[in-house]
């Protein structure tokens, strides 16, 4: 597209005027005036100089057309579509019906309530076998201690409103195909790259005989045209947002419809255009997705038959006050994986050197904390997968990273957790499911339950869950996308999985086991270092608790959490 302001300016410079081709306009316009102005009189130079400045001002690189990219939800077409759907929904109001309670109550009501589960079985120890869900009223806990509860409430509402506007996707708008439409069109799967052109597949008209057949096309973010013309079809509005095709011959019109193109003219890297396609008395809507294709991020890890763990996996850990434990971890890893890279994030006050082949030691400001360390460590990984291990884990012959790699290579999982063996023979997998229920103005409810969704076909020891233990392997790029909220300094685990809900597909395998250097130690046998660590890590101060409440209340917009 040639900027209109530019053409006007160019016509004032005589020597350039004739040389400007329509297509080459932007390039030519910028180079030619300079040469031209040099040869002219002073007056012309001055005028030319002024024009050049004006020209750069009007035509900054790219295009001079201005596009409003403030998030908005309602193009005229979508507004129209919305009205039609309301009309459809309001039909048959006079016909009576009977509600089926057991089904109707399963429908989302947008009114989740914060209640603990009732005890159903009264037996000794039944709470161990069927743990009851408790409920935590996040709104109350957080707002109670807040100096300005109304202010923070309205801030949250405002942020949420703009989040909804930003994340609105026109291709998610409800579209209903009305009964007996003579129009044929694609219902989904039409995609165009920004500012490119495609043929719209599948357009057609099946109509009873008449003297003149015509169809109308309307778009918001692009224009229509025809890639070929068919005899006895008239085309009005080619290269415009509204195009009319008509013909006395239905077959000719249908042939012409096979050549209809759509060109995206408003740049947006990820949106959709809602197309209105109609004929007399009938309207249909469909969306064309506008967006770049996903640019792949591939890892070249050689072509060995067996998984080369050193080329595929980096082990990441975070250490604080426990160099003895860290050394044991590194030694145990080296027994099984002598060349795998180990990335260590360290926020000790007095860091000690940790060296060795394939060890990367990153020193952070003192006490930056748990999730900040995870973030830093994961950000430095260059392999396809990253394994997270706590600094007090010990690798054994059961810590088979190959198994984790295999399941991620062969399934759609983005992350797989293992099991952690505590001092005795007890192993933990910490599998949980997470669901979010809509709760209206006050916020949503998050429900966390022990358990998993299903066993993974072909891997009897592995299941799919929404949260797993802090011994896991993940696709590096996916984990980096979710990232660990660095505000969570002391404690945090579930928060990552809440952020990952809907973007990571997570598994858990009970047969990939790492040992935990004994956690259960009697207080009087602890060293001073251990005591200091415990104090730092496990003291759950009031402000920490408030931070968790704030993150759930404000960042995630929850009002309630239930869990068992
Ligand atoms: C057919 O209909 C279109 C659109 O209404 C109109 O522009 C065109 O002139 C009509 N053609 C004939 C032959 O009546
Ligand atoms: C495995 O990968 C590492 C690191 O890329 C490489 O140095 C090593 O030669 C590979 N091993 C084999 C058996 O190919």
XYZ file of C-alpha atoms and ligand atoms in Angstrom:
592
model
C 0.000 0.000 0.000
C 1.348 3.409 -0.855
C 0.908 6.025 1.830
C -1.341 8.740 0.403
C 0.518 11.622 2.089
C 3.695 10.500 0.410
C 2.315 10.674 -3.116
C 1.160 14.204 -2.535
C 4.632 15.262 -1.434
C 6.355 13.500 -4.291
C 4.333 15.371 -6.908
C 6.032 18.603 -5.800
C 9.490 17.350 -6.796
C 9.575 17.662 -10.610
C 12.446 15.322 -11.568
C 11.076 12.409 -9.618
C 7.505 12.688 -10.586
C 7.612 10.596 -13.736
C 9.936 7.873 -12.480
C 7.807 6.764 -9.604
C 6.206 3.416 -10.229
C 3.255 2.525 -8.088
C 4.763 -0.681 -6.740
C 8.184 0.711 -5.940
C 6.897 3.864 -4.392
C 8.207 3.619 -0.831
C 11.788 2.659 -1.838
C 12.055 5.086 -4.751
C 10.548 7.952 -2.853
C 13.150 7.784 -0.167
C 16.198 7.620 -2.408
C 15.387 9.798 -5.400
C 14.559 13.098 -3.693
C 18.075 13.270 -2.223
C 19.794 13.014 -5.590
C 17.327 15.421 -7.158
C 17.589 18.093 -4.515
C 21.420 18.177 -4.791
C 21.269 19.345 -8.397
C 18.697 22.086 -7.957
C 18.930 25.661 -6.908
C 19.208 26.672 -3.289
C 15.521 27.422 -3.127
C 14.677 23.977 -4.358
C 17.156 22.446 -1.931
C 15.469 24.224 0.894
C 12.047 23.180 -0.294
C 13.298 19.645 -0.888
C 14.895 19.523 2.547
C 11.718 20.659 4.141
C 9.762 18.123 2.154
C 12.168 15.369 3.147
C 11.725 16.130 6.791
C 7.983 16.199 6.314
C 8.241 12.989 4.343
C 10.131 11.166 7.082
C 7.672 12.490 9.550
C 4.696 11.181 7.594
C 6.310 7.985 6.423
C 8.302 6.419 9.203
C 9.625 3.006 8.023
C 6.852 0.518 7.435
C 3.634 2.191 6.544
C 1.943 5.442 7.348
C -1.493 3.935 7.820
C -2.525 4.070 11.419
C -4.214 1.142 13.040
C -5.988 1.244 16.336
C -4.660 -1.775 18.219
C -6.379 -1.129 21.477
C -8.046 -4.384 22.450
C -11.655 -4.433 21.367
C -14.235 -7.129 21.169
C -16.889 -5.856 18.836
C -16.410 -5.347 15.144
C -19.686 -4.420 13.383
C -19.907 -7.951 11.977
C -19.488 -9.567 15.387
C -22.044 -7.184 16.877
C -24.489 -8.172 14.175
C -23.752 -11.866 14.733
C -24.312 -11.426 18.464
C -27.723 -9.877 17.829
C -28.733 -12.766 15.579
C -27.730 -15.320 18.203
C -29.824 -13.532 20.811
C -32.766 -13.709 18.439
C -32.267 -17.434 17.930
C -32.042 -17.977 21.694
C -35.283 -16.114 22.303
C -37.406 -18.344 20.062
C -40.082 -20.710 21.450
C -40.493 -18.867 24.736
C -44.109 -19.943 25.077
C -43.417 -23.695 25.113
C -43.241 -25.081 28.688
C -40.414 -27.338 29.956
C -39.416 -29.367 33.034
C -35.937 -29.009 34.554
C -33.980 -32.218 35.136
C -32.212 -31.424 38.394
C -29.414 -34.012 38.254
C -28.238 -32.787 34.854
C -28.969 -29.092 35.271
C -26.966 -28.888 38.499
C -23.856 -30.065 36.654
C -23.918 -26.974 34.457
C -21.501 -24.216 35.376
C -23.458 -21.530 37.226
C -20.739 -18.916 37.659
C -21.484 -19.011 41.386
C -18.979 -21.356 43.037
C -19.227 -21.380 46.833
C -16.502 -21.790 49.422
C -17.503 -24.836 51.461
C -15.531 -27.768 52.849
C -16.593 -31.281 51.924
C -18.937 -33.004 54.337
C -17.729 -36.185 55.998
C -19.566 -39.052 54.363
C -18.139 -42.118 56.133
C -17.678 -42.214 59.901
C -15.031 -44.832 60.599
C -11.815 -44.714 62.586
C -9.033 -43.407 60.324
C -11.531 -42.791 57.520
C -10.024 -39.315 57.090
C -6.785 -41.020 56.012
C -8.474 -43.216 53.444
C -10.879 -40.598 52.100
C -9.322 -37.284 52.940
C -11.979 -34.616 53.160
C -11.523 -31.394 51.234
C -11.012 -28.278 53.295
C -11.937 -24.837 52.008
C -9.883 -21.691 52.374
C -11.688 -18.404 51.808
C -8.937 -16.512 50.016
C -10.960 -13.307 49.637
C -11.655 -13.106 53.336
C -8.137 -14.075 54.406
C -6.540 -11.533 52.120
C -8.982 -8.636 52.377
C -9.297 -8.902 56.149
C -5.693 -7.901 56.676
C -5.584 -5.380 53.841
C -5.662 -1.663 54.731
C -7.806 -0.786 51.695
C -9.947 -3.793 50.770
C -12.316 -1.867 48.487
C -9.414 -0.277 46.621
C -7.674 -3.583 45.980
C -10.963 -5.147 44.920
C -11.586 -2.500 42.287
C -7.956 -2.655 41.128
C -8.343 -6.358 40.603
C -11.601 -5.878 38.733
C -9.987 -3.312 36.473
C -6.943 -5.488 35.734
C -9.217 -8.435 35.060
C -11.316 -6.416 32.663
C -8.282 -5.392 30.640
C -6.961 -8.974 30.748
C -10.233 -10.181 29.252
C -10.068 -7.573 26.522
C -6.472 -8.410 25.714
C -7.087 -12.129 25.574
C -10.264 -11.887 23.506
C -10.002 -14.016 20.378
C -12.572 -13.301 17.633
C -12.325 -16.914 16.480
C -13.869 -18.004 19.799
C -17.107 -16.115 19.161
C -20.133 -18.385 19.029
C -21.384 -18.904 15.473
C -24.624 -20.725 14.690
C -25.423 -22.029 11.217
C -29.095 -21.297 10.664
C -31.509 -23.895 9.373
C -31.733 -24.480 5.634
C -29.212 -21.930 4.505
C -28.540 -22.141 0.772
C -25.016 -20.890 1.488
C -22.022 -23.180 1.531
C -18.916 -22.006 3.369
C -16.036 -23.261 5.546
C -16.954 -23.477 9.257
C -13.395 -23.630 10.537
C -9.810 -24.159 9.438
C -9.300 -21.093 7.233
C -6.088 -19.327 8.089
C -4.128 -16.484 6.545
C -0.735 -15.094 7.515
C -0.710 -11.378 8.341
C -1.040 -9.209 5.208
C -1.121 -12.241 2.902
C -3.712 -13.556 0.486
C -5.554 -16.868 0.356
C -8.354 -18.427 -1.657
C -11.369 -18.927 0.597
C -12.157 -22.615 0.136
C -15.630 -24.074 -0.049
C -17.803 -21.073 -0.927
C -20.950 -21.960 -2.863
C -24.649 -21.327 -3.364
C -27.394 -23.969 -3.804
C -30.588 -22.162 -4.705
C -33.833 -22.701 -6.595
C -34.082 -21.276 -10.068
C -34.362 -17.519 -10.396
C -33.387 -14.846 -12.873
C -30.430 -13.410 -10.984
C -28.231 -15.080 -8.345
C -26.093 -12.948 -6.071
C -23.969 -13.271 -2.923
C -22.397 -10.664 -0.635
C -19.151 -10.901 1.307
C -18.165 -8.542 4.139
C -14.926 -8.458 6.136
C -13.412 -6.170 8.781
C -9.654 -6.759 8.678
C -9.157 -7.448 4.987
C -10.444 -7.267 1.445
C -11.883 -9.649 -1.140
C -10.959 -10.129 -4.741
C -11.048 -12.803 -7.428
C -8.004 -14.724 -8.644
C -9.710 -15.483 -11.968
C -12.832 -14.186 -13.644
C -15.697 -16.267 -15.007
C -17.863 -15.140 -17.919
C -21.348 -13.797 -17.219
C -20.545 -13.103 -13.561
C -20.461 -9.494 -12.418
C -18.116 -8.578 -9.573
C -18.612 -5.406 -7.557
C -16.198 -4.216 -4.874
C -13.100 -6.170 -5.835
C -10.178 -5.224 -3.528
C -12.660 -3.876 -0.985
C -14.083 -5.027 2.313
C -17.443 -5.614 0.741
C -17.821 -7.576 -2.486
C -20.938 -8.570 -4.426
C -20.965 -11.360 -7.011
C -23.957 -11.882 -9.239
C -24.851 -13.880 -12.311
C -27.924 -15.145 -14.136
C -26.248 -18.600 -14.157
C -25.913 -20.432 -10.846
C -23.130 -22.691 -12.134
C -21.118 -19.698 -13.335
C -21.525 -17.995 -9.968
C -20.400 -21.158 -8.161
C -17.402 -21.436 -10.442
C -16.569 -17.803 -9.685
C -16.875 -18.436 -5.942
C -14.051 -20.962 -6.207
C -11.707 -18.086 -7.078
C -12.630 -15.682 -4.309
C -9.581 -14.484 -2.396
C -9.190 -12.818 0.965
C -6.289 -10.479 1.688
C -5.533 -9.455 5.246
C -4.852 -5.716 5.226
C -4.709 -4.783 8.915
C -1.599 -6.131 10.571
C -2.064 -8.126 13.756
C 0.114 -11.135 14.610
C -2.740 -13.100 16.188
C -6.405 -12.373 15.611
C -9.305 -13.434 13.406
C -11.638 -11.799 10.913
C -15.309 -12.664 11.097
C -16.659 -12.916 7.553
C -20.272 -12.327 6.715
C -21.409 -14.297 3.687
C -24.966 -13.743 2.514
C -27.525 -13.963 -0.228
C -31.019 -12.481 -0.288
C -32.761 -13.610 2.905
C -29.869 -15.682 4.313
C -26.741 -14.859 6.251
C -23.827 -16.973 7.382
C -20.729 -16.157 9.409
C -17.336 -17.819 9.568
C -13.919 -16.824 10.812
C -10.594 -16.576 9.070
C -7.761 -16.825 11.537
C -5.039 -14.259 10.982
C -1.627 -15.144 12.337
C 1.909 -16.262 11.781
C 2.493 -19.989 11.772
C 4.189 -21.276 14.904
C 7.919 -20.972 14.403
C 9.365 -24.273 15.612
C 12.069 -24.428 18.274
C 13.941 -27.616 17.485
C 16.926 -29.066 19.314
C 19.661 -30.854 17.420
C 20.752 -33.628 19.729
C 22.431 -35.978 17.296
C 21.111 -39.160 15.796
C 22.063 -41.923 18.233
C 19.748 -44.902 18.465
C 19.716 -44.728 22.246
C 18.864 -41.555 24.085
C 22.063 -39.618 24.789
C 21.112 -38.078 28.119
C 24.051 -35.649 28.113
C 22.892 -34.193 24.816
C 19.201 -34.159 25.756
C 18.973 -33.256 29.424
C 20.357 -30.650 31.816
C 19.907 -31.112 35.546
C 18.914 -27.926 37.340
C 18.966 -27.330 41.065
C 18.952 -24.541 43.596
C 21.054 -24.561 46.724
C 20.910 -22.624 49.951
C 23.079 -23.371 53.004
C 23.477 -27.034 52.041
C 26.802 -27.480 50.195
C 27.288 -30.896 51.826
C 23.973 -32.107 50.428
C 24.707 -30.555 47.037
C 28.042 -32.385 46.884
C 26.293 -35.685 47.604
C 23.781 -34.943 44.838
C 26.514 -34.135 42.301
C 28.523 -37.223 43.285
C 25.463 -39.429 42.901
C 24.610 -37.935 39.500
C 28.177 -38.505 38.286
C 27.959 -42.220 39.068
C 25.246 -42.603 36.457
C 25.571 -39.585 34.184
C 29.231 -38.469 34.130
C 28.834 -35.872 31.369
C 25.351 -34.429 31.874
C 25.391 -30.669 32.557
C 24.361 -29.568 36.048
C 23.151 -25.982 36.507
C 23.190 -24.706 40.086
C 21.510 -21.504 41.250
C 23.000 -20.360 44.553
C 21.729 -17.522 46.758
C 23.891 -18.141 49.820
C 25.189 -15.185 51.777
C 28.752 -16.542 51.605
C 28.916 -18.606 48.424
C 31.481 -21.385 48.237
C 32.956 -22.541 44.943
C 31.271 -25.513 43.337
C 33.431 -26.730 40.473
C 33.861 -29.736 38.269
C 33.397 -30.721 34.653
C 29.925 -29.948 33.259
C 28.952 -27.936 36.331
C 27.632 -24.386 35.955
C 27.385 -22.485 39.218
C 25.351 -19.251 39.181
C 25.644 -17.012 42.221
C 22.626 -14.862 43.005
C 22.064 -12.038 45.482
C 21.658 -13.349 49.017
C 18.275 -14.897 49.801
C 16.679 -14.233 46.384
C 14.746 -17.366 47.069
C 13.306 -20.559 45.863
C 11.366 -19.705 42.691
C 13.864 -17.029 41.623
C 16.541 -19.725 41.770
C 14.425 -22.159 39.776
C 13.825 -19.468 37.188
C 17.488 -18.592 36.887
C 18.588 -22.220 36.622
C 15.974 -23.109 34.009
C 16.762 -19.952 32.007
C 20.331 -21.162 31.454
C 19.416 -24.574 30.042
C 20.244 -25.181 26.367
C 19.138 -28.800 26.027
C 15.708 -29.996 24.929
C 14.797 -31.181 28.422
C 15.518 -29.963 31.917
C 15.344 -32.128 35.009
C 14.545 -30.412 38.271
C 16.093 -31.943 41.401
C 16.263 -30.500 44.914
C 19.783 -30.133 46.298
C 19.147 -32.853 48.901
C 18.218 -35.590 46.417
C 20.421 -38.614 45.723
C 20.446 -40.418 42.371
C 20.345 -44.233 42.477
C 20.098 -46.996 39.888
C 16.319 -46.339 39.910
C 16.789 -42.760 38.742
C 16.414 -43.583 35.045
C 16.279 -40.334 33.157
C 16.038 -42.327 29.897
C 12.525 -43.399 30.908
C 11.448 -39.794 31.367
C 12.935 -38.820 28.018
C 11.246 -41.747 26.335
C 7.745 -40.950 27.559
C 8.119 -37.310 26.543
C 9.478 -38.225 23.124
C 6.600 -40.641 22.497
C 3.621 -38.761 23.938
C 2.288 -35.204 24.019
C 3.449 -34.682 27.620
C 5.373 -31.470 28.308
C 6.451 -32.526 31.769
C 6.764 -35.758 33.713
C 7.244 -36.131 37.442
C 8.963 -39.025 39.163
C 8.839 -40.382 42.694
C 10.866 -39.352 45.722
C 11.880 -42.069 48.155
C 12.021 -40.874 51.725
C 14.464 -42.489 54.205
C 12.395 -45.609 54.628
C 10.732 -47.489 51.804
C 7.992 -44.871 51.465
C 7.897 -43.081 48.094
C 5.880 -40.005 47.233
C 4.593 -38.872 43.835
C 2.406 -35.966 44.992
C -0.152 -36.315 42.197
C -2.951 -33.786 42.208
C -5.690 -32.625 39.906
C -6.591 -28.955 39.680
C -9.797 -27.425 38.382
C -11.096 -23.896 38.352
C -14.796 -23.194 38.745
C -16.263 -19.868 37.708
C -17.413 -17.679 40.551
C -18.590 -14.385 39.087
C -17.644 -10.931 40.323
C -15.902 -12.049 43.498
C -13.468 -14.341 41.714
C -13.223 -18.030 40.873
C -12.750 -21.135 43.014
C -9.764 -23.406 42.619
C -10.198 -27.043 43.586
C -7.151 -29.188 44.259
C -7.559 -32.899 44.875
C -5.162 -35.769 45.441
C -5.214 -38.112 42.484
C -4.854 -38.124 38.729
C -6.906 -38.129 35.551
C -5.959 -41.412 33.890
C -3.234 -44.013 33.373
C -1.139 -43.520 30.230
C -1.610 -46.222 27.598
C 1.587 -48.222 27.195
C 3.056 -46.898 30.454
C 1.276 -48.689 33.309
C 3.258 -46.849 35.991
C 2.495 -43.431 34.574
C -0.580 -41.231 34.897
C -1.709 -37.783 33.781
C -2.208 -35.185 36.521
C -2.164 -31.391 36.904
C 0.493 -31.162 39.616
C 3.392 -33.470 40.468
C 6.308 -33.703 42.884
C 9.372 -31.414 42.786
C 11.368 -34.024 40.898
C 10.338 -33.616 37.304
C 11.594 -33.373 33.750
C 10.080 -30.902 31.328
C 10.465 -29.516 27.865
C 12.777 -26.597 28.450
C 10.917 -24.141 26.218
C 7.546 -24.965 27.770
C 8.822 -24.593 31.336
C 10.452 -21.308 30.415
C 7.132 -20.076 29.029
C 5.258 -20.823 32.247
C 8.207 -19.763 34.442
C 8.443 -19.651 38.213
C 7.068 -16.543 39.911
C 10.164 -15.072 41.591
C 8.061 -13.451 44.306
C 7.679 -16.854 45.919
C 10.875 -16.814 47.948
C 10.484 -19.387 50.695
C 7.766 -21.770 49.737
C 5.979 -22.488 46.554
C 5.216 -25.482 44.464
C 1.551 -25.597 43.577
C 1.706 -22.007 42.353
C 3.770 -23.131 39.363
C 1.188 -25.763 38.474
C -1.634 -23.252 38.787
C 0.196 -21.052 36.268
C 0.779 -24.099 34.060
C -2.885 -25.159 34.060
C -4.035 -25.310 30.466
C -0.589 -24.865 28.946
C 1.342 -27.925 30.144
C 0.333 -31.555 29.666
C 1.731 -33.222 32.765
C 2.457 -36.863 33.623
C 3.763 -38.687 36.665
C 5.625 -42.016 36.729
C 6.052 -43.939 39.955
C 8.942 -46.056 38.663
C 11.490 -43.265 38.176
C 12.731 -42.774 41.675
C 15.191 -40.434 43.334
C 16.195 -40.728 46.997
C 15.644 -37.935 49.461
C 18.496 -37.401 51.907
C 16.676 -38.000 55.168
C 14.355 -35.166 56.029
C 13.062 -36.721 59.225
C 15.797 -36.044 61.740
C 15.446 -35.456 65.443
C 15.959 -31.781 66.260
C 18.867 -32.388 68.681
C 20.918 -34.213 66.053
C 20.710 -31.324 63.589
C 23.758 -29.231 62.807
C 23.580 -25.446 63.167
C 23.474 -25.163 59.380
C 20.461 -27.429 59.177
C 18.737 -25.442 61.896
C 19.411 -22.217 60.018
C 18.061 -23.784 56.802
C 14.935 -25.072 58.509
C 14.369 -21.691 60.069
C 14.671 -19.968 56.709
C 12.696 -22.443 54.671
C 9.989 -23.697 56.956
C 9.110 -20.685 59.046
C 5.813 -19.662 57.633
C 5.627 -16.088 58.762
C 2.531 -13.934 58.563
C 3.870 -11.950 55.621
C 4.614 -15.139 53.635
C 1.112 -16.341 54.207
C -0.213 -13.019 53.068
C 1.921 -13.196 49.937
C 0.355 -16.530 49.004
C -3.103 -15.136 49.675
C -2.304 -12.083 47.604
C -1.040 -14.134 44.663
C -4.120 -16.316 44.691
C -6.472 -13.415 45.296
C -5.031 -10.821 42.945
C -2.799 -12.484 40.367
C -4.968 -15.568 39.827
C -8.253 -13.863 40.791
C -9.419 -16.661 43.046
C -11.759 -16.154 45.959
C -11.598 -19.641 47.350
C -9.400 -22.722 47.417
C -10.554 -26.181 48.381
C -8.145 -29.072 48.751
C -7.750 -32.416 50.487
C -28.446 -8.987 -10.075
O -28.365 -8.554 -8.713
C -27.294 -7.682 -8.415
C -27.278 -7.431 -6.950
O -28.536 -7.148 -6.435
C -27.404 -6.424 -9.259
O -26.311 -5.578 -8.994
C -27.417 -6.791 -10.730
O -27.606 -5.652 -11.516
C -28.520 -7.819 -11.004
N -28.381 -8.288 -12.361
C -29.439 -8.433 -13.187
C -29.148 -8.911 -14.558
O -30.584 -8.178 -12.836
C 26.364 -37.499 23.862
O 26.272 -36.090 23.885
C 27.412 -35.443 24.379
C 27.103 -33.965 24.520
O 26.501 -33.454 23.369
C 28.589 -35.712 23.449
O 29.746 -35.062 23.930
C 28.806 -37.217 23.386
O 29.809 -37.523 22.446
C 27.521 -37.950 22.995
N 27.697 -39.377 23.170
C 27.565 -40.248 22.181
C 27.691 -41.677 22.523
O 27.271 -39.871 21.058
